[in-house]
Tab-separated table of C-alpha atoms in Angstrom:
chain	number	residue	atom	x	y	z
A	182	UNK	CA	98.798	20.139	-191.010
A	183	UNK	CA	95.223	20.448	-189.750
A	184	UNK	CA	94.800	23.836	-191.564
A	185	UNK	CA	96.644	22.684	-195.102
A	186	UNK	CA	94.178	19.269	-194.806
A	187	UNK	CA	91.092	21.949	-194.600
A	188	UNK	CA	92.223	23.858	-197.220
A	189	UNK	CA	92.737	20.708	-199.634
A	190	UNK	CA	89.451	19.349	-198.583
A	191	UNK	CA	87.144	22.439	-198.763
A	192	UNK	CA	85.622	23.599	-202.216
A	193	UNK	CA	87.544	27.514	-202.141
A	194	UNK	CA	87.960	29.926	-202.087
A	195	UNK	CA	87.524	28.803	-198.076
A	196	UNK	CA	86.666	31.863	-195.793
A	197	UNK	CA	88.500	32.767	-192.718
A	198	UNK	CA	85.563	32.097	-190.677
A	199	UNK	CA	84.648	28.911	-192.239
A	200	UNK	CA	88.752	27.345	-191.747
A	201	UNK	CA	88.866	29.054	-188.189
A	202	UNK	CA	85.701	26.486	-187.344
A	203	UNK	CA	86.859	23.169	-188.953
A	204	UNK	CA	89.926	23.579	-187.108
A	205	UNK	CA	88.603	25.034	-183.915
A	206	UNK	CA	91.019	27.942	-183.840
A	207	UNK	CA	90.067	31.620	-183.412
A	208	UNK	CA	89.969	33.879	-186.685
A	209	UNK	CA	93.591	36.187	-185.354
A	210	UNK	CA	95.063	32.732	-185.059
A	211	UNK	CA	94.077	31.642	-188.476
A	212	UNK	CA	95.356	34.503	-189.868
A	213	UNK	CA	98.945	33.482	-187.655
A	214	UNK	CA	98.484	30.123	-189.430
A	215	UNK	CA	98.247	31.580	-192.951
A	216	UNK	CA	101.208	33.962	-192.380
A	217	UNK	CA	102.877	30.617	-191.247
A	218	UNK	CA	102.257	28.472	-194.284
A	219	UNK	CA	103.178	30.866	-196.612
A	220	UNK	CA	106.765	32.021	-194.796
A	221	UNK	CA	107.485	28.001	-195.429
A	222	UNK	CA	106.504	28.189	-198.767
A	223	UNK	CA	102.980	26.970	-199.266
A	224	UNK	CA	101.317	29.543	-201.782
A	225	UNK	CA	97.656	30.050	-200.566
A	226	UNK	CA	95.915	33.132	-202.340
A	227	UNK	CA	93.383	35.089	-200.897
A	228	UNK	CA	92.895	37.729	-198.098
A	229	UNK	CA	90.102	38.115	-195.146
A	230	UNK	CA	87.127	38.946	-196.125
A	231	UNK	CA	87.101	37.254	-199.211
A	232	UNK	CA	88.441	33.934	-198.885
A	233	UNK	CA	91.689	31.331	-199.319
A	234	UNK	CA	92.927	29.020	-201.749
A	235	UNK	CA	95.407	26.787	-201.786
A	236	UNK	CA	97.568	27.051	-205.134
A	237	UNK	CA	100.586	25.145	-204.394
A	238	UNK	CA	101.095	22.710	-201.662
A	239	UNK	CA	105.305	21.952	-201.748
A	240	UNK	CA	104.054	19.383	-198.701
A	241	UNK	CA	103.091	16.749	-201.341
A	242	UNK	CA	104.834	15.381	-204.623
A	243	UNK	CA	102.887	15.953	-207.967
A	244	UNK	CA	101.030	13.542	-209.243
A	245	UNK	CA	99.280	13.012	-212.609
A	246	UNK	CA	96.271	10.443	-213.330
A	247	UNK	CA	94.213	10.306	-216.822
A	248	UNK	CA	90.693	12.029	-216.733
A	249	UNK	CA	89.325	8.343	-216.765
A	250	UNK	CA	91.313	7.708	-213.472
A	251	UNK	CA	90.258	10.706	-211.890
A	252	UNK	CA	86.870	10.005	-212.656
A	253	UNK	CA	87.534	6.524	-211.018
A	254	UNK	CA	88.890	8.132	-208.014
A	255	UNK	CA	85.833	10.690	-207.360
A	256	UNK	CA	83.687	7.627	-208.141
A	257	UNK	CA	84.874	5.378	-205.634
A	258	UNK	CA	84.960	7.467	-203.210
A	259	UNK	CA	81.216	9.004	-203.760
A	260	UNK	CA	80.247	5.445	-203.295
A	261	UNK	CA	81.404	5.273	-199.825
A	262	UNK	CA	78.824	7.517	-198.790
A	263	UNK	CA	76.578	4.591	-199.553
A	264	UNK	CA	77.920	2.477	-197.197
A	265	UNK	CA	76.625	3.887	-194.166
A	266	UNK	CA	79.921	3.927	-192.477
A	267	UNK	CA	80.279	7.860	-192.025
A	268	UNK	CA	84.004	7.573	-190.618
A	269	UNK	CA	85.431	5.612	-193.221
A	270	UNK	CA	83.602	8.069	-195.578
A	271	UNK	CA	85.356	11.453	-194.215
A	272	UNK	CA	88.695	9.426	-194.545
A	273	UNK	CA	88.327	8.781	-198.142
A	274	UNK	CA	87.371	12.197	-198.712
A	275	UNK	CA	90.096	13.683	-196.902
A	276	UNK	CA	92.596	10.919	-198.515
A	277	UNK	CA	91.181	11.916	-202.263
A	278	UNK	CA	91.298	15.929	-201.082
A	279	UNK	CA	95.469	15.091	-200.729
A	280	UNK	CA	95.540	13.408	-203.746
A	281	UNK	CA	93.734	16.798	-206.041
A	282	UNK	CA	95.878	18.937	-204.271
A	283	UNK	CA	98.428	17.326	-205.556
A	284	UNK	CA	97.189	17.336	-209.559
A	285	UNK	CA	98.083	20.127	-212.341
A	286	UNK	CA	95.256	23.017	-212.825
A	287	UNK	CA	93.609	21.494	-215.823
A	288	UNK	CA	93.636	18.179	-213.718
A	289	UNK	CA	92.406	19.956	-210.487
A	290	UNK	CA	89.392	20.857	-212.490
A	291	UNK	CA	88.691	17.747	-213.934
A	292	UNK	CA	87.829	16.313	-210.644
A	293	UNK	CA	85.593	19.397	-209.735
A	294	UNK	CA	83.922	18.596	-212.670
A	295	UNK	CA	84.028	14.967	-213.134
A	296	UNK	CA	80.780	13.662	-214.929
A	297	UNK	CA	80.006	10.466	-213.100
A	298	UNK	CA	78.199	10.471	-210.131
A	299	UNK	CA	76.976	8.026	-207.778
A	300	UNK	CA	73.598	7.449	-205.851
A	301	UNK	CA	72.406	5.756	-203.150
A	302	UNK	CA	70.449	2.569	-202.623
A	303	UNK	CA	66.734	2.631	-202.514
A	304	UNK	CA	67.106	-0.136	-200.240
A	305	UNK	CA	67.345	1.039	-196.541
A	306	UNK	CA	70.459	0.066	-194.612
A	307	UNK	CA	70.464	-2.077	-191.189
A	308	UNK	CA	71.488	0.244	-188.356
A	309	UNK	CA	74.092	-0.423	-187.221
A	310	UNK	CA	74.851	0.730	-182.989
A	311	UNK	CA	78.218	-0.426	-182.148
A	312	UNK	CA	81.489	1.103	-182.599
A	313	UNK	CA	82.518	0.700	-185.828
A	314	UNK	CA	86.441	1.523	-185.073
A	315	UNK	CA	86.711	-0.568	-182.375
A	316	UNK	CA	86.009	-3.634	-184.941
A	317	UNK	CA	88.638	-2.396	-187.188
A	318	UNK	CA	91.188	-1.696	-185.352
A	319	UNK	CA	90.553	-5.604	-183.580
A	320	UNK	CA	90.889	-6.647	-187.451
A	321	UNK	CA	93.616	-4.326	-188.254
A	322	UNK	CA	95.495	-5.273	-184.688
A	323	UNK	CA	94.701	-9.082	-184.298
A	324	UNK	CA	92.962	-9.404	-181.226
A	325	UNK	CA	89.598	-10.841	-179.944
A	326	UNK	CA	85.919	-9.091	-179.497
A	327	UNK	CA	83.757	-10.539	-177.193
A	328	UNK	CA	79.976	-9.477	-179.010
A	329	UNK	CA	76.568	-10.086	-178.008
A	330	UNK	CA	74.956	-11.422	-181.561
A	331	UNK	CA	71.453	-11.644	-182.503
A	332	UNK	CA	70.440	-14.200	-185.143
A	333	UNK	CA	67.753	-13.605	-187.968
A	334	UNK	CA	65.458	-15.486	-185.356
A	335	UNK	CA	65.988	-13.119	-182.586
A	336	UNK	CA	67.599	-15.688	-180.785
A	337	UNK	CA	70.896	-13.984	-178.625
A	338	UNK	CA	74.359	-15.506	-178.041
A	339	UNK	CA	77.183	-14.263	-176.043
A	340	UNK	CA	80.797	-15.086	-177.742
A	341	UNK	CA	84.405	-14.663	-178.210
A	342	UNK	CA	85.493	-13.823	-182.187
A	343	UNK	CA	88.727	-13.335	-183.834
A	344	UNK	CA	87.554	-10.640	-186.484
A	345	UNK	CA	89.044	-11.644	-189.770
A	346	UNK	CA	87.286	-8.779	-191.997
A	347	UNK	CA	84.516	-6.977	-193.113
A	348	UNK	CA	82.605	-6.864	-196.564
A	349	UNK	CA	80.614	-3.594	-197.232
A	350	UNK	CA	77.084	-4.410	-199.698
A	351	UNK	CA	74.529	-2.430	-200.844
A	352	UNK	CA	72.138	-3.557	-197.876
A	353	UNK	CA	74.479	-4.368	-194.768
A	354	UNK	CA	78.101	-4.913	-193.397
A	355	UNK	CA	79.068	-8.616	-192.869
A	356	UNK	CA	81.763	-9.406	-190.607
A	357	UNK	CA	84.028	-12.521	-191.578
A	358	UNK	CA	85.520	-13.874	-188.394
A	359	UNK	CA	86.699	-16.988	-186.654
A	360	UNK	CA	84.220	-17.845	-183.646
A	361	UNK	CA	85.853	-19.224	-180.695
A	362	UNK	CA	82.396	-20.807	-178.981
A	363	UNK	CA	81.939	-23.125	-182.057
A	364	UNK	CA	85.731	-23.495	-183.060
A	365	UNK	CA	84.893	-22.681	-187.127
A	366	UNK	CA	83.943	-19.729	-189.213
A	367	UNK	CA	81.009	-17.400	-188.994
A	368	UNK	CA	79.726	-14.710	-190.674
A	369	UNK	CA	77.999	-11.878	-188.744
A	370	UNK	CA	75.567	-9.368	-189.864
A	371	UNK	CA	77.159	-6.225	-188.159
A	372	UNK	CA	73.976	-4.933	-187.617
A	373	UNK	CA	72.885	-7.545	-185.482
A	374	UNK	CA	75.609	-7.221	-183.053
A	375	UNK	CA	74.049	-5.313	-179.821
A	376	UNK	CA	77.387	-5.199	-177.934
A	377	UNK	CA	80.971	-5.348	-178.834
A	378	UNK	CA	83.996	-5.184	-176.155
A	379	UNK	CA	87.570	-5.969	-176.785
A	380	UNK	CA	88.320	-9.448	-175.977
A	381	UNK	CA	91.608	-10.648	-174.295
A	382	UNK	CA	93.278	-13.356	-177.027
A	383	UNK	CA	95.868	-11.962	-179.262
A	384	UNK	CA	95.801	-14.078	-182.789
A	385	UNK	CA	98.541	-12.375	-184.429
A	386	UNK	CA	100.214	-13.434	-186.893
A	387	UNK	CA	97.441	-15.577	-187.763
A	388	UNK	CA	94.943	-13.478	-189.778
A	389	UNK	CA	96.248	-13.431	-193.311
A	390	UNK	CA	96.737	-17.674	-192.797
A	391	UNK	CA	93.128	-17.687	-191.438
A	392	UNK	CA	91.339	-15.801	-194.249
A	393	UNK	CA	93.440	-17.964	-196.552
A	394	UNK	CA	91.797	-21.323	-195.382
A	395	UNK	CA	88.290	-19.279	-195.414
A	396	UNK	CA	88.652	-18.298	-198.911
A	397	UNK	CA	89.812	-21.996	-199.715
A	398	UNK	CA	86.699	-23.337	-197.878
A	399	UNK	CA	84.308	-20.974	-199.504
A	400	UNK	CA	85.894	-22.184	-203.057
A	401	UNK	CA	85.900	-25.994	-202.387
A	402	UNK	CA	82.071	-25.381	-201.636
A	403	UNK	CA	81.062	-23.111	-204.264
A	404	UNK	CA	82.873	-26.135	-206.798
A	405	UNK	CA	80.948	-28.920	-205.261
A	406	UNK	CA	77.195	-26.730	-205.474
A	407	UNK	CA	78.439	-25.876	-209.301
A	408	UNK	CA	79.236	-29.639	-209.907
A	409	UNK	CA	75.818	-30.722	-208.393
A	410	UNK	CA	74.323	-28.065	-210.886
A	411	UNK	CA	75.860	-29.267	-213.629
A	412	UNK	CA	74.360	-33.099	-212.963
A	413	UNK	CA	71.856	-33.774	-215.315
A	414	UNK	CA	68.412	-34.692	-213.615
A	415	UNK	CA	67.264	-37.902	-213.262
């Protein structure tokens, strides 16, 4: 699986050399490999020395988008590259490599050619020093981070959070969550957190309900500042 993922993901034909190192196997196993995924029916062309291909992949269903999808597709995920967050980058190009494999030839080429491109922000991004997958999978899994937090006055805090999500912008990451020191809602500039551990309260099933009331808040306030706006001035 490691070796059909490399050969969906790399532009080919891929050389022996160059699949042997992103799946840290030696060339005369590679070439096992190969033998292997054709006997069960995969058709990858190509020979050493010159380089593989992947044809026909019987390992996933065809699929069939319009160029305007496709070009959505190789869009959207281009643009993760200008979020900063480099593993959720390799996982959307390794997702979309699955989904070309999976396309007709004319299709295929489409998306090696697609004409829309996407660039990154002038603007630097906040670094950002803790672990990244430890946050999601405390979103994904329901339970608590403890995080040391600085504030945009430099001012530190030690607390406990129940991570509700995370929204990606041009200039930072903001992390939605529910802060168990002040009993409400905060939102934290990812950047700004210096240390994150995994806490010990489990809030599940109590995310989805919790960014419910969140959104809810956020609207009720957003209505009131619009009807202030809309007062005319005395």
């Amino acid at each position: 699986m490691r070796l059909l993922d490399t050969l969906r993901r790399l532009p080919q034909p891929v050389t022996a050399a160059r699949l042997a190192a992103e799946t840290e196997i030696s060339t005369r196993q590679l070439y096992r490999d190969i033998a292997t995924l054709r006997a069960g029916g995969v058709l990858v062309d190509g020979t050493a020395g010159y380089g593989y291909t992947l044809t026909e992949d019987p390992t996933l269903p065809p699929q069939s988008f319009s160029r305007l999808e496709i070009e959505a597709l190789m869009l959207g995920v281009a643009s993760l590259g200008d979020l900063g967050d480099a593993a959720l980058t390799i996982a959307g190009r390794n997702a979309l490599a699955r989904i070309v494999a999976t396309l007709p030839d004319r299709q295929a080429r489409q998306a090696a050619h697609a004409t829309m491109r996407s660039w990154r922000p002038t603007e630097p991004r906040a670094p950002i020093t803790i672990a990244l997958d430890l946050l999601r999978q405390a979103c994904w899994d329901e339970f608590s981070v403890r995080i040391t937090y600085r504030d945009a006055h430099d001012r530190r805090s030690e607390r406990e959070i129940l991570p509700l999500g995370m929204s990606y912008s041009p200039r930072t990451l903001m992390l939605v969550a529910w802060c168990l020191l002040r009993q409400g809602y905060r939102t934290f500039e990812v950047a700004r957190i210096d240390t994150l551990m995994r806490g010990t309260t489990s809030f599940r099933p109590r995310r989805v309900q919790l960014l419910r009331d969140y959104v809810a808040l956020r609207a009720a306030e957003w209505k009131i500042k619009d009807q202030q706006a809309a007062l005319p001035m005395p």
